[in-house]
Short mmCIF file of C-alpha atoms in Angstrom, two decimals:
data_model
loop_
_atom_site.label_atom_id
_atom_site.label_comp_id
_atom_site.label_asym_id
_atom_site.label_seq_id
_atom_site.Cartn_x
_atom_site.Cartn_y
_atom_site.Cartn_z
CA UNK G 1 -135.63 25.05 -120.78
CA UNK G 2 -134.74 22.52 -118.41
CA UNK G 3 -137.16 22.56 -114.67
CA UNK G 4 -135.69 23.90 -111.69
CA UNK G 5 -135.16 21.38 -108.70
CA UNK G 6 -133.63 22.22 -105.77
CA UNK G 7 -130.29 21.62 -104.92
CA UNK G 8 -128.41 22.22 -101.59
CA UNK G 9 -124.95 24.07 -101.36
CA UNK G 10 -122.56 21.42 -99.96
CA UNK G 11 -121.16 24.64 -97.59
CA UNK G 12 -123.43 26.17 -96.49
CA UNK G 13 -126.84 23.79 -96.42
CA UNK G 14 -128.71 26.62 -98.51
CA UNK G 15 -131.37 25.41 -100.76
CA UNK G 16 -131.07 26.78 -104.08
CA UNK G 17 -133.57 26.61 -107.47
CA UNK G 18 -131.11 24.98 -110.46
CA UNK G 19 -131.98 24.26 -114.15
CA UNK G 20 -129.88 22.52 -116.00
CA UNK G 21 -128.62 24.25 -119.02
CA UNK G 22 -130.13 22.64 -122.48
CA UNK G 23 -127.60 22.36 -125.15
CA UNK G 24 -128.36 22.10 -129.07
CA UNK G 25 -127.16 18.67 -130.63
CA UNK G 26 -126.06 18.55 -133.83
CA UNK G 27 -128.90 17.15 -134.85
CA UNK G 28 -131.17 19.82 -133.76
CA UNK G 29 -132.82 18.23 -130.59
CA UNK G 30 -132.43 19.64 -127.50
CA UNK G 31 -129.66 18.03 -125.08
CA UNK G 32 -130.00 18.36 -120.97
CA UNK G 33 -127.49 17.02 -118.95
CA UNK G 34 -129.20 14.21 -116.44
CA UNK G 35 -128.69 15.47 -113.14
CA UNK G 36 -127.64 12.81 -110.43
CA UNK G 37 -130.04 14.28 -107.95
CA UNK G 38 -129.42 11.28 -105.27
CA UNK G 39 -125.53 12.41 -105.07
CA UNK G 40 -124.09 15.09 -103.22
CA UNK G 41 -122.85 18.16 -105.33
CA UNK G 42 -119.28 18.96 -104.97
CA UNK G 43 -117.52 22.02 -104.21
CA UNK G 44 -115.19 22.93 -106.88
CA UNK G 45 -112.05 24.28 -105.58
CA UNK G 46 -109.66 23.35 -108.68
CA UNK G 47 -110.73 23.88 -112.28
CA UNK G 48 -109.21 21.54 -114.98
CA UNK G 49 -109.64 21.43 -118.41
CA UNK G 50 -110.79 17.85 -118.34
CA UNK G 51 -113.30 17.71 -115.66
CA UNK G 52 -115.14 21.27 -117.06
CA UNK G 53 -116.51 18.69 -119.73
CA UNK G 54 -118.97 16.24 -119.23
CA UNK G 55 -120.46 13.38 -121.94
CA UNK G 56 -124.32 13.62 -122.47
CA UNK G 57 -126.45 11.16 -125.12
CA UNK G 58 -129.17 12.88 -127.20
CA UNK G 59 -132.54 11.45 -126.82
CA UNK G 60 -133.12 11.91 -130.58
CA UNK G 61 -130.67 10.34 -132.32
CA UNK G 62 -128.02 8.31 -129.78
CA UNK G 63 -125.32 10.70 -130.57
CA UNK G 64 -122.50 11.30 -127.22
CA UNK G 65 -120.97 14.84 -127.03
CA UNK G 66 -119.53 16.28 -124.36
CA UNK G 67 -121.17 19.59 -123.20
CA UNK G 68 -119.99 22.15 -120.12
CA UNK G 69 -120.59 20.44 -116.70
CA UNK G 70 -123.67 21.47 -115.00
CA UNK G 71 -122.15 23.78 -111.86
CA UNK G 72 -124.03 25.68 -108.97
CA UNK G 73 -123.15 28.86 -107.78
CA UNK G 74 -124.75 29.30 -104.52
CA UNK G 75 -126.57 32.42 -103.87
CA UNK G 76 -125.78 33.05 -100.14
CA UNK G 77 -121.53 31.61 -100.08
CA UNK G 78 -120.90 32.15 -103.35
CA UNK G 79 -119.55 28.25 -103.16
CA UNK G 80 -119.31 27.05 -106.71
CA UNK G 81 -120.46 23.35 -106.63
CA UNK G 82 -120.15 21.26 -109.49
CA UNK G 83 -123.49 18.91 -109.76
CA UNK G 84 -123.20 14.66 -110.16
CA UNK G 85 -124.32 13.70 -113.92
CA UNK G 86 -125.45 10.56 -114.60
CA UNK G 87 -123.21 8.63 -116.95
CA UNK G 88 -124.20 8.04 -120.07
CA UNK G 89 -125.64 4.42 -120.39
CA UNK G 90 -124.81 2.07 -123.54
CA UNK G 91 -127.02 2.58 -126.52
CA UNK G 92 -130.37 0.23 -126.09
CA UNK G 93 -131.37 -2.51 -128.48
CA UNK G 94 -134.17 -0.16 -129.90
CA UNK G 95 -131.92 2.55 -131.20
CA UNK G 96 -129.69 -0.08 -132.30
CA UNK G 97 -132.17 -1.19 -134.45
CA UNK G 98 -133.59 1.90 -136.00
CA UNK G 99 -129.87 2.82 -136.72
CA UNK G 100 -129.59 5.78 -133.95
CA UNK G 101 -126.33 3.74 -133.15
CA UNK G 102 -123.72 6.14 -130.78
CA UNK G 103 -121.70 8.61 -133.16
CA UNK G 104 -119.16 10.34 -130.64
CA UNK G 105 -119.81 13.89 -131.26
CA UNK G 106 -117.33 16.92 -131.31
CA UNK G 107 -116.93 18.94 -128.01
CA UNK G 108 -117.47 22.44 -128.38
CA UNK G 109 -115.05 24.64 -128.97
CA UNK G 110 -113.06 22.31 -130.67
CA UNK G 111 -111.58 25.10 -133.53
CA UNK G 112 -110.25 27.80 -130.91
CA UNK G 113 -108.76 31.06 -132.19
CA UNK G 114 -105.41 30.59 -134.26
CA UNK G 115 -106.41 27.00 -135.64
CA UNK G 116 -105.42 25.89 -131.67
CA UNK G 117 -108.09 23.01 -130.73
CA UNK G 118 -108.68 20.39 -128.43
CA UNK G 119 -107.85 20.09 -124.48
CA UNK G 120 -105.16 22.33 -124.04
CA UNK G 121 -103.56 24.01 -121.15
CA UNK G 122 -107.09 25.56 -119.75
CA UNK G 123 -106.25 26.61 -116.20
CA UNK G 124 -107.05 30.23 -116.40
CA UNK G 125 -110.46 29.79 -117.30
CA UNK G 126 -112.91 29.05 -114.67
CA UNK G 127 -116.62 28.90 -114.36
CA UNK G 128 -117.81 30.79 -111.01
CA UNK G 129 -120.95 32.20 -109.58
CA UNK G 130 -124.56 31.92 -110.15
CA UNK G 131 -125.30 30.27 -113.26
CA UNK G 132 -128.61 30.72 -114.89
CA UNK G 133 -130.19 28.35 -117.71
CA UNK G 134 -129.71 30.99 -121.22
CA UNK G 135 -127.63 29.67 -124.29
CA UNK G 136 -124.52 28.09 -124.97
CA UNK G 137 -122.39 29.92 -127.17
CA UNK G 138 -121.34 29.14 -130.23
CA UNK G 139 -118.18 29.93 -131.76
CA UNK G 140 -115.59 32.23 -129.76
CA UNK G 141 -116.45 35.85 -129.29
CA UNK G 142 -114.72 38.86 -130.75
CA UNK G 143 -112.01 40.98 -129.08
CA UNK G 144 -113.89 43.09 -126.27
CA UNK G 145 -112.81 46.38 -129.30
CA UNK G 146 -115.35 44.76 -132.08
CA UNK G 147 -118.87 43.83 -131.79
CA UNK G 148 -118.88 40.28 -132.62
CA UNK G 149 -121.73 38.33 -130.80
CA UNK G 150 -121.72 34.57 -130.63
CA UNK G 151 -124.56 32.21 -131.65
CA UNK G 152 -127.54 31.90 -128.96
CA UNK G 153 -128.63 28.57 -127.28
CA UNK G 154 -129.31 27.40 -124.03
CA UNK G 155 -126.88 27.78 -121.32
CA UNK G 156 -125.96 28.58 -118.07
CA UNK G 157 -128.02 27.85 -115.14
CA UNK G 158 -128.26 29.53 -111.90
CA UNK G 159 -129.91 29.58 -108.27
CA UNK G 160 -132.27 32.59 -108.66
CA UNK G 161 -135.39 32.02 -111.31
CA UNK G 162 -134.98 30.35 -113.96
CA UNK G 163 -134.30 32.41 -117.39
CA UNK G 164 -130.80 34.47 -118.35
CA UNK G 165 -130.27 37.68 -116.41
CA UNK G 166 -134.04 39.81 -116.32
CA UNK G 167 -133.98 42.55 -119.34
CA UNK G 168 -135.67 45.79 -118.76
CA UNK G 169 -139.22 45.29 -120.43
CA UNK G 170 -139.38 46.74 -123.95
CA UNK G 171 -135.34 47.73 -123.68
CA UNK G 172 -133.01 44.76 -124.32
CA UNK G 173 -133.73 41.76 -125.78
CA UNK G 174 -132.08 38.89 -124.12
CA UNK G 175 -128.37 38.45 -123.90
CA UNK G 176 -126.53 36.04 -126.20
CA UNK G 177 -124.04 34.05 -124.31
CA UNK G 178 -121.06 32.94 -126.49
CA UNK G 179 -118.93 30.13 -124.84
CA UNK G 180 -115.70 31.25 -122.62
CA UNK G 181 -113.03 29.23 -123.65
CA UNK G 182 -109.82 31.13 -123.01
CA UNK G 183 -108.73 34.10 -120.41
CA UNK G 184 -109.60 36.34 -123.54
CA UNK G 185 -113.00 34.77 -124.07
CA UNK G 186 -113.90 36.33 -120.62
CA UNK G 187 -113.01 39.60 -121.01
CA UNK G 188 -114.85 39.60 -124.39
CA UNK G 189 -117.87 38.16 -123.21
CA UNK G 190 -117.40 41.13 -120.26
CA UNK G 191 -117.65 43.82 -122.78
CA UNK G 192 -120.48 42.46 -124.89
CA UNK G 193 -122.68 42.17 -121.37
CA UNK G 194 -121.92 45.96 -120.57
CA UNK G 195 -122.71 46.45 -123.89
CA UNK G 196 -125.88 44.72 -123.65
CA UNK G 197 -126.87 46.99 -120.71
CA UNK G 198 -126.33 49.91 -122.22
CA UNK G 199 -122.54 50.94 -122.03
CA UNK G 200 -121.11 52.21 -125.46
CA UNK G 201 -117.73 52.11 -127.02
CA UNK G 202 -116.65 49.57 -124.45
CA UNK G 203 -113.00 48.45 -124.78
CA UNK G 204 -109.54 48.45 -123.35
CA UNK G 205 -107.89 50.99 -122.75
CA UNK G 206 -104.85 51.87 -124.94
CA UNK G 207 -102.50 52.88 -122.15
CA UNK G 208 -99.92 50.23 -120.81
CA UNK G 209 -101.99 48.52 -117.98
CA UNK G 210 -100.31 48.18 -114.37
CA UNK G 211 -99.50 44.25 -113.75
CA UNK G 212 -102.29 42.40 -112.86
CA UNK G 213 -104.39 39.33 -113.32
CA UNK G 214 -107.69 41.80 -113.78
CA UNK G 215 -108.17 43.32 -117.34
CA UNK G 216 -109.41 46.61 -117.67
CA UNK G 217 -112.72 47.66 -119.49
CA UNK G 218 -113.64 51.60 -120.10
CA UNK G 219 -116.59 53.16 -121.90
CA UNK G 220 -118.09 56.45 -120.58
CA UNK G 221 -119.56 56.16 -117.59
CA UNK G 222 -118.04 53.41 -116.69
CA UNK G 223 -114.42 51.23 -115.36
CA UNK G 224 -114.60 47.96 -115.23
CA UNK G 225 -112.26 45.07 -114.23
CA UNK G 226 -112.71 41.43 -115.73
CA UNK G 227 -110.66 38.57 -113.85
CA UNK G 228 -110.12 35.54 -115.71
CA UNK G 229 -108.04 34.05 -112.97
CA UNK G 230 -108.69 30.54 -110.84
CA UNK G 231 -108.71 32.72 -107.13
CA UNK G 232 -111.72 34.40 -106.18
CA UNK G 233 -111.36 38.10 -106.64
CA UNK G 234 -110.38 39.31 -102.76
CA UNK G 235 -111.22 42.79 -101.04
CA UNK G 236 -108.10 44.78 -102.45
CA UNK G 237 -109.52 44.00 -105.89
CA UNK G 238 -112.87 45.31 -105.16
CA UNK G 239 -111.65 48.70 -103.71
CA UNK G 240 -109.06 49.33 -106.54
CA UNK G 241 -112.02 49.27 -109.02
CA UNK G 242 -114.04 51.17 -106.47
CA UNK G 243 -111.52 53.94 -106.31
CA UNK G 244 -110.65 53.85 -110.22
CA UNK G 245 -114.50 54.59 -110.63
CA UNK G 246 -114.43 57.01 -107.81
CA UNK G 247 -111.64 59.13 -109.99
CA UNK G 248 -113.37 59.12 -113.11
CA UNK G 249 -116.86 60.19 -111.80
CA UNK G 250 -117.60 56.87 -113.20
CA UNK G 251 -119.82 53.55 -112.56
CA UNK G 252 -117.17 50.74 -111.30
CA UNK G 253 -118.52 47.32 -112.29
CA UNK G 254 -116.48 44.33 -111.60
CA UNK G 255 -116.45 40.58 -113.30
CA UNK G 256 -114.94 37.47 -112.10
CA UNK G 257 -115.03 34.00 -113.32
CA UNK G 258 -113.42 32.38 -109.49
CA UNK G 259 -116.41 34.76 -107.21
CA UNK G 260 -115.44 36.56 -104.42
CA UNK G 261 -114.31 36.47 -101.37
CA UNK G 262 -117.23 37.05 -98.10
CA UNK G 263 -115.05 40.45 -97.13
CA UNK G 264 -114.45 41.29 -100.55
CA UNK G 265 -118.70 40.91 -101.34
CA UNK G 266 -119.82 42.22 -98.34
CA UNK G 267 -116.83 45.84 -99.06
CA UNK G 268 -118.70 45.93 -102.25
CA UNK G 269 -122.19 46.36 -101.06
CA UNK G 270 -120.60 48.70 -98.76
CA UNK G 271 -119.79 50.56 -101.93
CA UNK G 272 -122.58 49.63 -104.07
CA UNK G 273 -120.53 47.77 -106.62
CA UNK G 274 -121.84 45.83 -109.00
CA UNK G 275 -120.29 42.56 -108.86
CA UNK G 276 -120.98 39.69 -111.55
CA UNK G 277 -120.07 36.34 -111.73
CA UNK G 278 -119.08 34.27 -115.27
CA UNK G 279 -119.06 30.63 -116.00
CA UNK G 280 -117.53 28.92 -119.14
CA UNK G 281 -121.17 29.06 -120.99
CA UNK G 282 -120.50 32.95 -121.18
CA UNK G 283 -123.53 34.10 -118.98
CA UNK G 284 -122.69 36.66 -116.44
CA UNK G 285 -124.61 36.76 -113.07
CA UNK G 286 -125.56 38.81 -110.41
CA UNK G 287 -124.27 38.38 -107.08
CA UNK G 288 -125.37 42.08 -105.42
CA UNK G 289 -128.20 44.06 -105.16
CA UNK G 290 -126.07 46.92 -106.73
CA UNK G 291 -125.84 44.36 -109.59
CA UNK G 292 -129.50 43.36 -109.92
CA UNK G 293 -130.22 47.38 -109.79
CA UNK G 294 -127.68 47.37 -112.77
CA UNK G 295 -129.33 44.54 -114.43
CA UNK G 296 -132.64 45.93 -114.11
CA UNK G 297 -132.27 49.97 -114.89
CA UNK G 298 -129.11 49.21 -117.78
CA UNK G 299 -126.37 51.87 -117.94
#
């Protein structure tokens, strides 16, 4: 795990604690993306496919891959910021000469559901919120109905301490992250985090869903909305999942891979909904107290 420095949101001057998120080479060395500490971090108001990726060299062995770019979400905004990376420098002489010449390694995610790889059309997916350093996933997850978990790394990194989201001592073991690579990804990653806390027989409901860009998730005890979208989830948003809780005596919990809008955060503390953010390394985050409570006590 990668040390925490401190970084300041470009929006709103806050000073918050960021590790970068330590990726496995192929190799088996540990990869951490240099952080350009002397440039200003960037707030990321557009997603594309191409820019979500950044090239990192392994120590170890000389090899470039390209790993998710290290982003910020600031804990008092919510302003995602997307941190400078040093570029990656030309091999030196002495790992020319002990053969650790650069090999251009494959970016992650490259073999995508349906045989579908590469760049692609990626504009629903989105990385948003408080990242915190945990594991990069490996291959896709499972539909949010089956129970497939991803491979564990090192991923995500966020403004509170570093270390994935805190587990209830003696309860869970830590959460897996797999990598979010499509709008589906998300809401798959969604339901393996509620199950993680606790929730069982999480999955979507079978009923024809009412248009719009937020997915549904139900177990007992429990309705859920997941948006994959590039907007930050707004106020209406928050009280439809509020009063879709309130109906079936359940806990409303809400995911979002854009953030949230300042009315639509401070409605859900009103409400005491637990809202979490998602980036494309697949580790949700708290961004409430009602969600740290969550985090903390499970379902």
């Amino acid at each position: 795990m990668a040390d925490a420095v401190p970084v300041h949101c470009p929006a709103c001057l806050r000073e918050n604690d960021y590790a970068a998120p330590v990726f496995p080479c192929a190799c088996g060395s540990p990869v951490v993306p240099p952080l350009d500490l002397a440039a200003a971090p960037v707030p990321l108001t557009h997603r594309t496919w191409s820019d979500t990726w950044v090239a990192v060299r392994c120590a170890a062995c000389g090899r470039v891959s390209e790993w998710p770019h290290p982003e910020l979400g600031c804990a008092s905004c919510g302003t995602v910021a997307r941190l400078p990376v040093r570029p990656v420098d030309p091999v030196s002489s002495g790992a020319s000469e002990s053969g650790g010449g650069v090999r251009q390694g494959p970016r992650p995610g490259a073999d995508v559901r349906g045989g579908q790889g590469g760049r692609g059309d990626r504009g629903e997916v989105r990385g948003r919120g408080r990242p915190g350093p945990g594991g990069s996933g490996g291959s896709g997850p499972a539909e949010p109905g089956t129970a497939g978990a991803g491979s564990a790394g090192a991923g995500p990194s966020g403004s509170r301490a570093p270390g994935g989201p805190p587990a209830a001592p003696g309860q869970r073991p830590a959460f897996r992250p797999v990598t979010i690579r499509t709008a589906r990804d998300a809401v798959a990653t969604a339901a393996l985090y509620l199950r993680w806390l606790g929730f069982h027989d999480v999955r979507q409901p079978d009923a024809r869903p009412v248009p719009s860009a937020a997915v549904d998730l139900r177990a007992p005890g429990l309705v859920a909305q997941v948006d994959p979208t590039t907007a930050p989830a707004g106020l209406r948003a928050v009280e439809c999942v509020w009063l879709n809780g309130l109906t079936a005596s359940a806990t409303s919990v809400y995911f979002s891979l854009a953030g949230y809008t300042q009315d639509a955060r401070s409605r859900a503390d009103d409400l005491g909904i637990p809202l979490f953010v998602m980036d494309l390394t697949g580790m949700p985050q708290p961004v409430n107290d009602p969600a740290d409570a969550l985090v903390e006590a499970g379902a």
